[in-house]
Amino acid sequence: MKGFDPRYEDLPDYILGITYRIWEGREVDALRELYAPDITVRSPEGVVNGNERVIAATLTTLAQFGDRQLLGEDVIWSGDDETGFLSSHRIMSLATHSGDGTYGPATGAKVRYRIIADCAARENQIYDEWLVRDQGAIVRQLGIDPKRYAADQIDSEGGPETCQRPFRPSPDAAPAYTGAGNDHEAGQRYADLLERVMDGGLDAVAEHYDRAVQVELPGGCTAHGQAEADRFWLGLRSSFSGARFEVHHRIGRGDPGMPPRAALRWSLTGTHDGWGAFGQPSGAPVHIMGISHAEFGPRGLRREWVLIDETAIWKQILLHTG
């Protein structure tokens, strides 16, 4: 790869390698080399600008979860040496809540949760990032309801007037990476499927999901079967029935030894206008950042991983309702 450290064989090796160096290898200072000085990292919680703030956030996490392991489940990627690369890196994180911090006093609880990070890379450096962490899974394992966590977060950040606002697209967060992915059939297939479901075509689940599909859902939930996939997507869509669904980035891949797979970064933007996964309609304006991965088999979509941050959604609702 042009301009990359020769120790890395390809983009997945680079992404897995630098993740290990930073977290488990404790080379947090390597972020000054591996992340662009002016990088923008977007997550449902908000926007972090600059690698010094990324370093500060990394140290804060390590202070609370000192033994954290990041197990790279997959890297679904697109791009080349000339245009740059985009990796969608799915991680299973294992850690012990051993330090006081944003989740309250240390509990000693063992937690496991997923993250998907979409990272734009060129010449041995990450220069743009979108990241979704399963905060709902973390707080539930610490004995905290996601809605309660959002309320406490607002209070701890100084109240509704001064607290950090969850992410919404804005000129201040305009991406340096402007690619849209690739045209591989698996990515197009998954994008078409989600667009149909979000348009109200829930029959697409029975038509295109394997009957034995395994779905990994927000809150650390593992479920099986078409009915569970239908329940999740219906519960999300019905809560924001008039919201605009957009696919912002689409990757498909067919690598040797792997099933066809896809990675999508998408959003729902609109109003909390219906009953569903987020309770009584509140009229709150909400933006949801989602990243999802899928694997296809001979009988349709057979494994799906979906990440949204429930606590960021609740925070937006609570900031509207008071």
mmCIF file of C-alpha atoms in Angstrom:
data_model
loop_
_atom_site.group_PDB
_atom_site.id
_atom_site.type_symbol
_atom_site.label_atom_id
_atom_site.label_comp_id
_atom_site.label_asym_id
_atom_site.label_seq_id
_atom_site.Cartn_x
_atom_site.Cartn_y
_atom_site.Cartn_z
ATOM 1 C CA MET A 1 0.000 0.000 0.000
ATOM 2 C CA LYS A 2 1.451 3.330 -1.118
ATOM 3 C CA GLY A 3 2.838 5.355 1.773
ATOM 4 C CA PHE A 4 1.902 2.829 4.487
ATOM 5 C CA ASP A 5 4.257 1.183 6.958
ATOM 6 C CA PRO A 6 5.620 -1.944 5.167
ATOM 7 C CA ARG A 7 4.910 -4.079 8.237
ATOM 8 C CA TYR A 8 1.235 -4.134 7.174
ATOM 9 C CA GLU A 9 0.288 -6.494 4.354
ATOM 10 C CA ASP A 10 -3.020 -4.874 3.416
ATOM 11 C CA LEU A 11 -5.664 -2.510 4.781
ATOM 12 C CA PRO A 12 -7.300 -5.014 7.201
ATOM 13 C CA ASP A 13 -3.839 -5.847 8.591
ATOM 14 C CA TYR A 14 -3.157 -2.116 9.040
ATOM 15 C CA ILE A 15 -6.474 -1.433 10.808
ATOM 16 C CA LEU A 16 -6.180 -4.452 13.105
ATOM 17 C CA GLY A 17 -2.518 -3.720 13.774
ATOM 18 C CA ILE A 18 -2.855 -0.066 14.751
ATOM 19 C CA THR A 19 -5.916 -0.805 16.894
ATOM 20 C CA TYR A 20 -3.891 -3.324 18.878
ATOM 21 C CA ARG A 21 -0.943 -0.930 19.199
ATOM 22 C CA ILE A 22 -3.088 1.917 20.545
ATOM 23 C CA TRP A 23 -5.251 -0.015 23.007
ATOM 24 C CA GLU A 24 -3.702 -3.279 24.125
ATOM 25 C CA GLY A 25 -0.135 -2.266 23.282
ATOM 26 C CA ARG A 26 -0.681 0.953 25.266
ATOM 27 C CA GLU A 27 0.927 3.085 22.534
ATOM 28 C CA VAL A 28 -1.613 5.863 23.026
ATOM 29 C CA ASP A 29 0.988 8.426 21.972
ATOM 30 C CA ALA A 30 1.117 6.695 18.556
ATOM 31 C CA LEU A 31 -2.159 8.466 17.811
ATOM 32 C CA ARG A 32 -0.064 11.561 17.024
ATOM 33 C CA GLU A 33 1.489 9.596 14.191
ATOM 34 C CA LEU A 34 -1.448 7.432 13.159
ATOM 35 C CA TYR A 35 -4.240 10.039 13.307
ATOM 36 C CA ALA A 36 -4.107 13.297 11.340
ATOM 37 C CA PRO A 37 -3.625 16.365 13.572
ATOM 38 C CA ASP A 38 -6.925 17.854 12.367
ATOM 39 C CA ILE A 39 -8.962 14.634 12.239
ATOM 40 C CA THR A 40 -12.704 14.808 12.895
ATOM 41 C CA VAL A 41 -14.251 11.857 14.732
ATOM 42 C CA ARG A 42 -18.045 11.745 14.654
ATOM 43 C CA SER A 43 -20.084 9.530 16.952
ATOM 44 C CA PRO A 44 -23.710 9.711 18.096
ATOM 45 C CA GLU A 45 -22.440 11.429 21.260
ATOM 46 C CA GLY A 46 -20.961 14.352 19.314
ATOM 47 C CA VAL A 47 -17.880 15.483 17.438
ATOM 48 C CA VAL A 48 -14.214 15.340 18.502
ATOM 49 C CA ASN A 49 -11.782 17.495 16.533
ATOM 50 C CA GLY A 50 -8.036 16.893 16.489
ATOM 51 C CA ASN A 51 -5.860 13.985 17.528
ATOM 52 C CA GLU A 52 -5.052 15.542 20.921
ATOM 53 C CA ARG A 53 -8.710 15.284 21.895
ATOM 54 C CA VAL A 54 -8.769 11.712 20.562
ATOM 55 C CA ILE A 55 -5.808 10.938 22.837
ATOM 56 C CA ALA A 56 -7.629 12.492 25.816
ATOM 57 C CA ALA A 57 -10.755 10.427 25.110
ATOM 58 C CA THR A 58 -8.668 7.251 24.775
ATOM 59 C CA LEU A 59 -6.977 7.861 28.135
ATOM 60 C CA THR A 60 -10.346 8.515 29.770
ATOM 61 C CA THR A 61 -11.667 5.184 28.496
ATOM 62 C CA LEU A 62 -8.561 3.305 29.645
ATOM 63 C CA ALA A 63 -8.850 4.874 33.106
ATOM 64 C CA GLN A 64 -12.304 3.301 33.434
ATOM 65 C CA PHE A 65 -11.666 0.027 31.557
ATOM 66 C CA GLY A 66 -7.973 -0.658 32.069
ATOM 67 C CA ASP A 67 -7.923 -4.234 30.753
ATOM 68 C CA ARG A 68 -9.928 -3.506 27.624
ATOM 69 C CA GLN A 69 -9.437 -5.890 24.694
ATOM 70 C CA LEU A 70 -10.554 -5.022 21.167
ATOM 71 C CA LEU A 71 -11.227 -8.173 19.158
ATOM 72 C CA GLY A 72 -11.466 -7.352 15.468
ATOM 73 C CA GLU A 73 -14.299 -9.430 14.031
ATOM 74 C CA ASP A 74 -14.095 -8.067 10.488
ATOM 75 C CA VAL A 75 -12.767 -5.232 8.338
ATOM 76 C CA ILE A 76 -14.983 -4.522 5.316
ATOM 77 C CA TRP A 77 -13.188 -2.024 3.115
ATOM 78 C CA SER A 78 -13.070 -0.142 -0.147
ATOM 79 C CA GLY A 79 -10.726 2.208 -2.000
ATOM 80 C CA ASP A 80 -7.198 2.175 -3.383
ATOM 81 C CA ASP A 81 -3.806 3.867 -3.172
ATOM 82 C CA GLU A 82 -4.867 6.812 -5.312
ATOM 83 C CA THR A 83 -8.238 7.735 -3.803
ATOM 84 C CA GLY A 84 -7.571 6.528 -0.251
ATOM 85 C CA PHE A 85 -9.247 3.746 1.713
ATOM 86 C CA LEU A 86 -12.324 3.421 3.910
ATOM 87 C CA SER A 87 -12.439 0.592 6.433
ATOM 88 C CA SER A 88 -15.562 -0.436 8.334
ATOM 89 C CA HIS A 89 -14.053 -2.209 11.344
ATOM 90 C CA ARG A 90 -16.348 -4.299 13.552
ATOM 91 C CA ILE A 91 -14.982 -4.869 17.042
ATOM 92 C CA MET A 92 -16.035 -6.912 20.065
ATOM 93 C CA SER A 93 -14.735 -5.128 23.156
ATOM 94 C CA LEU A 94 -14.174 -6.999 26.422
ATOM 95 C CA ALA A 95 -13.387 -5.024 29.581
ATOM 96 C CA THR A 96 -13.760 -4.664 33.335
ATOM 97 C CA HIS A 97 -15.314 -1.489 34.761
ATOM 98 C CA SER A 98 -12.405 -0.870 37.106
ATOM 99 C CA GLY A 99 -12.277 2.923 37.387
ATOM 100 C CA ASP A 100 -14.613 5.799 38.257
ATOM 101 C CA GLY A 101 -15.737 8.029 35.411
ATOM 102 C CA THR A 102 -18.536 8.778 33.005
ATOM 103 C CA TYR A 103 -20.409 5.605 33.982
ATOM 104 C CA GLY A 104 -20.231 6.375 37.708
ATOM 105 C CA PRO A 105 -18.189 4.688 40.436
ATOM 106 C CA ALA A 106 -16.268 1.569 39.423
ATOM 107 C CA THR A 107 -18.406 -1.558 39.728
ATOM 108 C CA GLY A 108 -15.938 -4.298 38.819
ATOM 109 C CA ALA A 109 -18.472 -5.526 36.269
ATOM 110 C CA LYS A 110 -17.292 -7.406 33.196
ATOM 111 C CA VAL A 111 -18.736 -5.890 30.017
ATOM 112 C CA ARG A 112 -18.800 -6.920 26.376
ATOM 113 C CA TYR A 113 -20.030 -4.666 23.614
ATOM 114 C CA ARG A 114 -19.569 -3.942 19.940
ATOM 115 C CA ILE A 115 -18.216 -0.942 18.104
ATOM 116 C CA ILE A 116 -18.083 -0.275 14.387
ATOM 117 C CA ALA A 117 -15.606 2.371 13.238
ATOM 118 C CA ASP A 118 -15.564 3.690 9.673
ATOM 119 C CA CYS A 119 -12.054 5.077 9.151
ATOM 120 C CA ALA A 120 -10.698 6.882 6.106
ATOM 121 C CA ALA A 121 -6.978 6.194 5.650
ATOM 122 C CA ARG A 122 -4.198 7.275 3.324
ATOM 123 C CA GLU A 123 -0.403 7.172 3.572
ATOM 124 C CA ASN A 124 -0.310 5.480 6.983
ATOM 125 C CA GLN A 125 -2.749 7.849 8.676
ATOM 126 C CA ILE A 126 -6.418 7.949 9.647
ATOM 127 C CA TYR A 127 -7.797 11.322 8.582
ATOM 128 C CA ASP A 128 -11.594 10.984 9.029
ATOM 129 C CA GLU A 129 -13.770 8.739 11.195
ATOM 130 C CA TRP A 130 -17.344 7.779 12.040
ATOM 131 C CA LEU A 131 -17.817 5.572 15.103
ATOM 132 C CA VAL A 132 -20.857 3.944 16.720
ATOM 133 C CA ARG A 133 -20.480 2.313 20.127
ATOM 134 C CA ASP A 134 -23.201 0.133 21.662
ATOM 135 C CA GLN A 135 -23.702 2.357 24.704
ATOM 136 C CA GLY A 136 -26.981 0.601 25.462
ATOM 137 C CA ALA A 137 -25.091 -2.657 26.014
ATOM 138 C CA ILE A 138 -22.485 -0.997 28.250
ATOM 139 C CA VAL A 139 -24.905 0.774 30.579
ATOM 140 C CA ARG A 140 -27.266 -2.197 30.897
ATOM 141 C CA GLN A 141 -24.371 -4.399 32.014
ATOM 142 C CA LEU A 142 -23.544 -1.751 34.629
ATOM 143 C CA GLY A 143 -27.127 -1.852 35.902
ATOM 144 C CA ILE A 144 -28.245 1.446 34.327
ATOM 145 C CA ASP A 145 -31.288 1.951 32.094
ATOM 146 C CA PRO A 146 -30.290 3.758 28.836
ATOM 147 C CA LYS A 147 -32.919 6.484 29.331
ATOM 148 C CA ARG A 148 -31.755 7.030 32.914
ATOM 149 C CA TYR A 149 -28.140 7.191 31.749
ATOM 150 C CA ALA A 150 -29.043 9.903 29.213
ATOM 151 C CA ALA A 151 -30.828 11.921 31.904
ATOM 152 C CA ASP A 152 -27.886 11.604 34.285
ATOM 153 C CA GLN A 153 -25.513 12.593 31.491
ATOM 154 C CA ILE A 154 -27.464 15.799 30.866
ATOM 155 C CA ASP A 155 -27.298 16.633 34.584
ATOM 156 C CA SER A 156 -23.582 15.845 34.925
ATOM 157 C CA GLU A 157 -22.764 18.036 31.914
ATOM 158 C CA GLY A 158 -24.424 21.072 33.481
ATOM 159 C CA GLY A 159 -28.049 20.701 32.418
ATOM 160 C CA PRO A 160 -29.956 21.148 29.155
ATOM 161 C CA GLU A 161 -28.471 24.549 28.339
ATOM 162 C CA THR A 162 -24.798 23.564 28.550
ATOM 163 C CA CYS A 163 -24.595 19.797 27.993
ATOM 164 C CA GLN A 164 -22.912 18.330 24.933
ATOM 165 C CA ARG A 165 -25.374 17.954 22.068
ATOM 166 C CA PRO A 166 -25.578 14.596 20.269
ATOM 167 C CA PHE A 167 -24.279 14.541 16.718
ATOM 168 C CA ARG A 168 -26.184 16.197 13.902
ATOM 169 C CA PRO A 169 -24.692 16.867 10.464
ATOM 170 C CA SER A 170 -23.360 20.421 10.172
ATOM 171 C CA PRO A 171 -20.793 22.419 8.193
ATOM 172 C CA ASP A 172 -18.472 22.175 11.217
ATOM 173 C CA ALA A 173 -18.366 18.412 10.812
ATOM 174 C CA ALA A 174 -18.131 18.330 7.018
ATOM 175 C CA PRO A 175 -16.081 15.252 6.088
ATOM 176 C CA ALA A 176 -12.637 15.337 4.559
ATOM 177 C CA TYR A 177 -13.452 11.920 3.080
ATOM 178 C CA THR A 178 -16.226 12.288 0.503
ATOM 179 C CA GLY A 179 -16.297 8.810 -1.048
ATOM 180 C CA ALA A 180 -19.453 6.700 -1.188
ATOM 181 C CA GLY A 181 -17.906 3.219 -1.164
ATOM 182 C CA ASN A 182 -18.015 0.803 -4.065
ATOM 183 C CA ASP A 183 -20.458 -0.838 -6.483
ATOM 184 C CA HIS A 184 -20.058 -4.455 -5.368
ATOM 185 C CA GLU A 185 -23.312 -6.412 -5.622
ATOM 186 C CA ALA A 186 -23.421 -7.366 -1.929
ATOM 187 C CA GLY A 187 -23.368 -3.737 -0.812
ATOM 188 C CA GLN A 188 -26.047 -2.743 -3.318
ATOM 189 C CA ARG A 189 -28.161 -5.732 -2.289
ATOM 190 C CA TYR A 190 -28.024 -4.799 1.398
ATOM 191 C CA ALA A 191 -28.685 -1.104 0.723
ATOM 192 C CA ASP A 192 -31.714 -1.942 -1.440
ATOM 193 C CA LEU A 193 -33.017 -4.256 1.289
ATOM 194 C CA LEU A 194 -32.784 -1.671 4.088
ATOM 195 C CA GLU A 195 -34.231 1.067 1.904
ATOM 196 C CA ARG A 196 -37.206 -1.163 1.142
ATOM 197 C CA VAL A 197 -37.721 -2.003 4.834
ATOM 198 C CA MET A 198 -37.463 1.667 5.830
ATOM 199 C CA ASP A 199 -39.974 2.542 3.139
ATOM 200 C CA GLY A 200 -42.497 0.245 4.828
ATOM 201 C CA GLY A 201 -41.808 -2.924 2.836
ATOM 202 C CA LEU A 202 -41.400 -5.197 5.842
ATOM 203 C CA ASP A 203 -42.247 -8.186 3.649
ATOM 204 C CA ALA A 204 -38.652 -7.851 2.445
ATOM 205 C CA VAL A 205 -37.497 -9.500 5.683
ATOM 206 C CA ALA A 206 -39.393 -12.726 4.913
ATOM 207 C CA GLU A 207 -38.324 -12.527 1.276
ATOM 208 C CA HIS A 208 -34.605 -11.788 1.684
ATOM 209 C CA TYR A 209 -33.525 -12.906 5.185
ATOM 210 C CA ASP A 210 -32.583 -16.536 5.827
ATOM 211 C CA ARG A 211 -35.174 -18.165 8.116
ATOM 212 C CA ALA A 212 -32.311 -18.989 10.504
ATOM 213 C CA VAL A 213 -30.786 -15.492 10.364
ATOM 214 C CA GLN A 214 -28.695 -14.435 13.364
ATOM 215 C CA VAL A 215 -29.054 -10.764 14.254
ATOM 216 C CA GLU A 216 -26.736 -8.852 16.601
ATOM 217 C CA LEU A 217 -28.702 -5.834 17.782
ATOM 218 C CA PRO A 218 -28.239 -2.713 19.934
ATOM 219 C CA GLY A 219 -28.194 -3.372 23.661
ATOM 220 C CA GLY A 220 -25.929 -6.390 23.209
ATOM 221 C CA CYS A 221 -28.875 -8.500 22.053
ATOM 222 C CA THR A 222 -28.341 -11.654 19.987
ATOM 223 C CA ALA A 223 -31.487 -13.015 18.336
ATOM 224 C CA HIS A 224 -32.419 -15.542 15.672
ATOM 225 C CA GLY A 225 -35.044 -15.776 12.976
ATOM 226 C CA GLN A 226 -36.907 -13.460 10.655
ATOM 227 C CA ALA A 227 -39.416 -12.432 13.332
ATOM 228 C CA GLU A 228 -36.640 -10.928 15.472
ATOM 229 C CA ALA A 229 -35.205 -8.963 12.540
ATOM 230 C CA ASP A 230 -38.712 -7.731 11.698
ATOM 231 C CA ARG A 231 -39.345 -6.737 15.328
ATOM 232 C CA PHE A 232 -36.171 -4.660 15.536
ATOM 233 C CA TRP A 233 -36.566 -2.780 12.264
ATOM 234 C CA LEU A 234 -40.286 -2.197 12.851
ATOM 235 C CA GLY A 235 -39.653 -0.929 16.400
ATOM 236 C CA LEU A 236 -37.064 1.547 15.126
ATOM 237 C CA ARG A 237 -38.984 2.712 12.079
ATOM 238 C CA SER A 238 -42.316 3.079 13.863
ATOM 239 C CA SER A 239 -40.729 5.384 16.449
ATOM 240 C CA PHE A 240 -39.636 7.740 13.665
ATOM 241 C CA SER A 241 -42.176 6.937 10.970
ATOM 242 C CA GLY A 242 -41.753 10.176 9.050
ATOM 243 C CA ALA A 243 -37.975 10.365 9.350
ATOM 244 C CA ARG A 244 -35.761 10.462 6.274
ATOM 245 C CA PHE A 245 -33.635 7.343 5.808
ATOM 246 C CA GLU A 246 -30.340 7.837 3.965
ATOM 247 C CA VAL A 247 -27.485 5.504 3.091
ATOM 248 C CA HIS A 248 -24.297 7.571 3.207
ATOM 249 C CA HIS A 249 -21.691 4.897 2.506
ATOM 250 C CA ARG A 250 -21.943 1.426 0.985
ATOM 251 C CA ILE A 251 -19.313 -1.286 0.684
ATOM 252 C CA GLY A 252 -19.657 -4.817 -0.653
ATOM 253 C CA ARG A 253 -16.930 -7.451 -0.725
ATOM 254 C CA GLY A 254 -16.392 -11.016 -1.884
ATOM 255 C CA ASP A 255 -13.041 -12.071 -0.419
ATOM 256 C CA PRO A 256 -11.582 -15.603 -0.637
ATOM 257 C CA GLY A 257 -12.708 -17.809 2.230
ATOM 258 C CA MET A 258 -15.450 -15.338 3.224
ATOM 259 C CA PRO A 259 -19.150 -15.094 2.353
ATOM 260 C CA PRO A 260 -20.359 -12.067 0.401
ATOM 261 C CA ARG A 261 -20.646 -9.241 2.930
ATOM 262 C CA ALA A 262 -21.627 -5.612 3.146
ATOM 263 C CA ALA A 263 -21.148 -2.546 5.328
ATOM 264 C CA LEU A 264 -23.527 0.422 5.349
ATOM 265 C CA ARG A 265 -23.374 3.732 7.167
ATOM 266 C CA TRP A 266 -26.821 5.281 7.296
ATOM 267 C CA SER A 267 -29.008 7.750 9.174
ATOM 268 C CA LEU A 268 -32.571 8.494 10.205
ATOM 269 C CA THR A 269 -33.387 12.181 10.541
ATOM 270 C CA GLY A 270 -36.796 13.418 11.606
ATOM 271 C CA THR A 271 -39.191 13.504 14.511
ATOM 272 C CA HIS A 272 -40.002 11.069 17.305
ATOM 273 C CA ASP A 273 -43.580 10.805 16.074
ATOM 274 C CA GLY A 274 -44.710 7.237 16.777
ATOM 275 C CA TRP A 275 -44.897 4.441 19.317
ATOM 276 C CA GLY A 276 -42.103 1.904 19.058
ATOM 277 C CA ALA A 277 -38.720 1.231 20.639
ATOM 278 C CA PHE A 278 -38.572 4.671 22.301
ATOM 279 C CA GLY A 279 -41.909 4.836 24.046
ATOM 280 C CA GLN A 280 -44.557 7.542 23.816
ATOM 281 C CA PRO A 281 -44.122 9.931 20.877
ATOM 282 C CA SER A 282 -42.490 13.145 22.063
ATOM 283 C CA GLY A 283 -42.193 15.239 18.932
ATOM 284 C CA ALA A 284 -38.436 15.518 19.522
ATOM 285 C CA PRO A 285 -36.210 16.236 16.519
ATOM 286 C CA VAL A 286 -33.804 13.308 16.291
ATOM 287 C CA HIS A 287 -30.814 12.328 14.181
ATOM 288 C CA ILE A 288 -29.700 8.683 14.362
ATOM 289 C CA MET A 289 -26.300 7.563 13.093
ATOM 290 C CA GLY A 290 -26.303 3.862 12.228
ATOM 291 C CA ILE A 291 -23.687 1.447 10.915
ATOM 292 C CA SER A 292 -24.552 -2.123 10.012
ATOM 293 C CA HIS A 293 -22.821 -5.165 8.542
ATOM 294 C CA ALA A 294 -24.345 -8.151 6.779
ATOM 295 C CA GLU A 295 -23.274 -11.561 5.489
ATOM 296 C CA PHE A 296 -25.167 -13.384 2.756
ATOM 297 C CA GLY A 297 -25.597 -17.107 2.279
ATOM 298 C CA PRO A 298 -27.415 -19.383 -0.193
ATOM 299 C CA ARG A 299 -30.808 -18.589 1.416
ATOM 300 C CA GLY A 300 -30.438 -14.847 1.815
ATOM 301 C CA LEU A 301 -29.083 -12.566 4.527
ATOM 302 C CA ARG A 302 -27.868 -14.963 7.200
ATOM 303 C CA ARG A 303 -26.034 -12.722 9.710
ATOM 304 C CA GLU A 304 -26.589 -9.045 10.489
ATOM 305 C CA TRP A 305 -24.947 -6.639 12.931
ATOM 306 C CA VAL A 306 -26.694 -3.319 13.616
ATOM 307 C CA LEU A 307 -25.320 -0.535 15.811
ATOM 308 C CA ILE A 308 -27.059 2.624 16.975
ATOM 309 C CA ASP A 309 -26.539 4.464 20.265
ATOM 310 C CA GLU A 310 -29.789 4.257 22.236
ATOM 311 C CA THR A 311 -28.499 6.669 24.890
ATOM 312 C CA ALA A 312 -27.849 9.409 22.300
ATOM 313 C CA ILE A 313 -31.393 8.974 20.988
ATOM 314 C CA TRP A 314 -32.832 9.231 24.509
ATOM 315 C CA LYS A 315 -30.699 12.308 25.144
ATOM 316 C CA GLN A 316 -32.240 14.051 22.147
ATOM 317 C CA ILE A 317 -35.728 13.105 23.313
ATOM 318 C CA LEU A 318 -35.099 14.275 26.872
ATOM 319 C CA LEU A 319 -33.566 17.559 25.764
ATOM 320 C CA HIS A 320 -36.804 18.223 23.871
ATOM 321 C CA THR A 321 -39.229 17.127 26.585
ATOM 322 C CA GLY A 322 -37.288 18.497 29.559
#
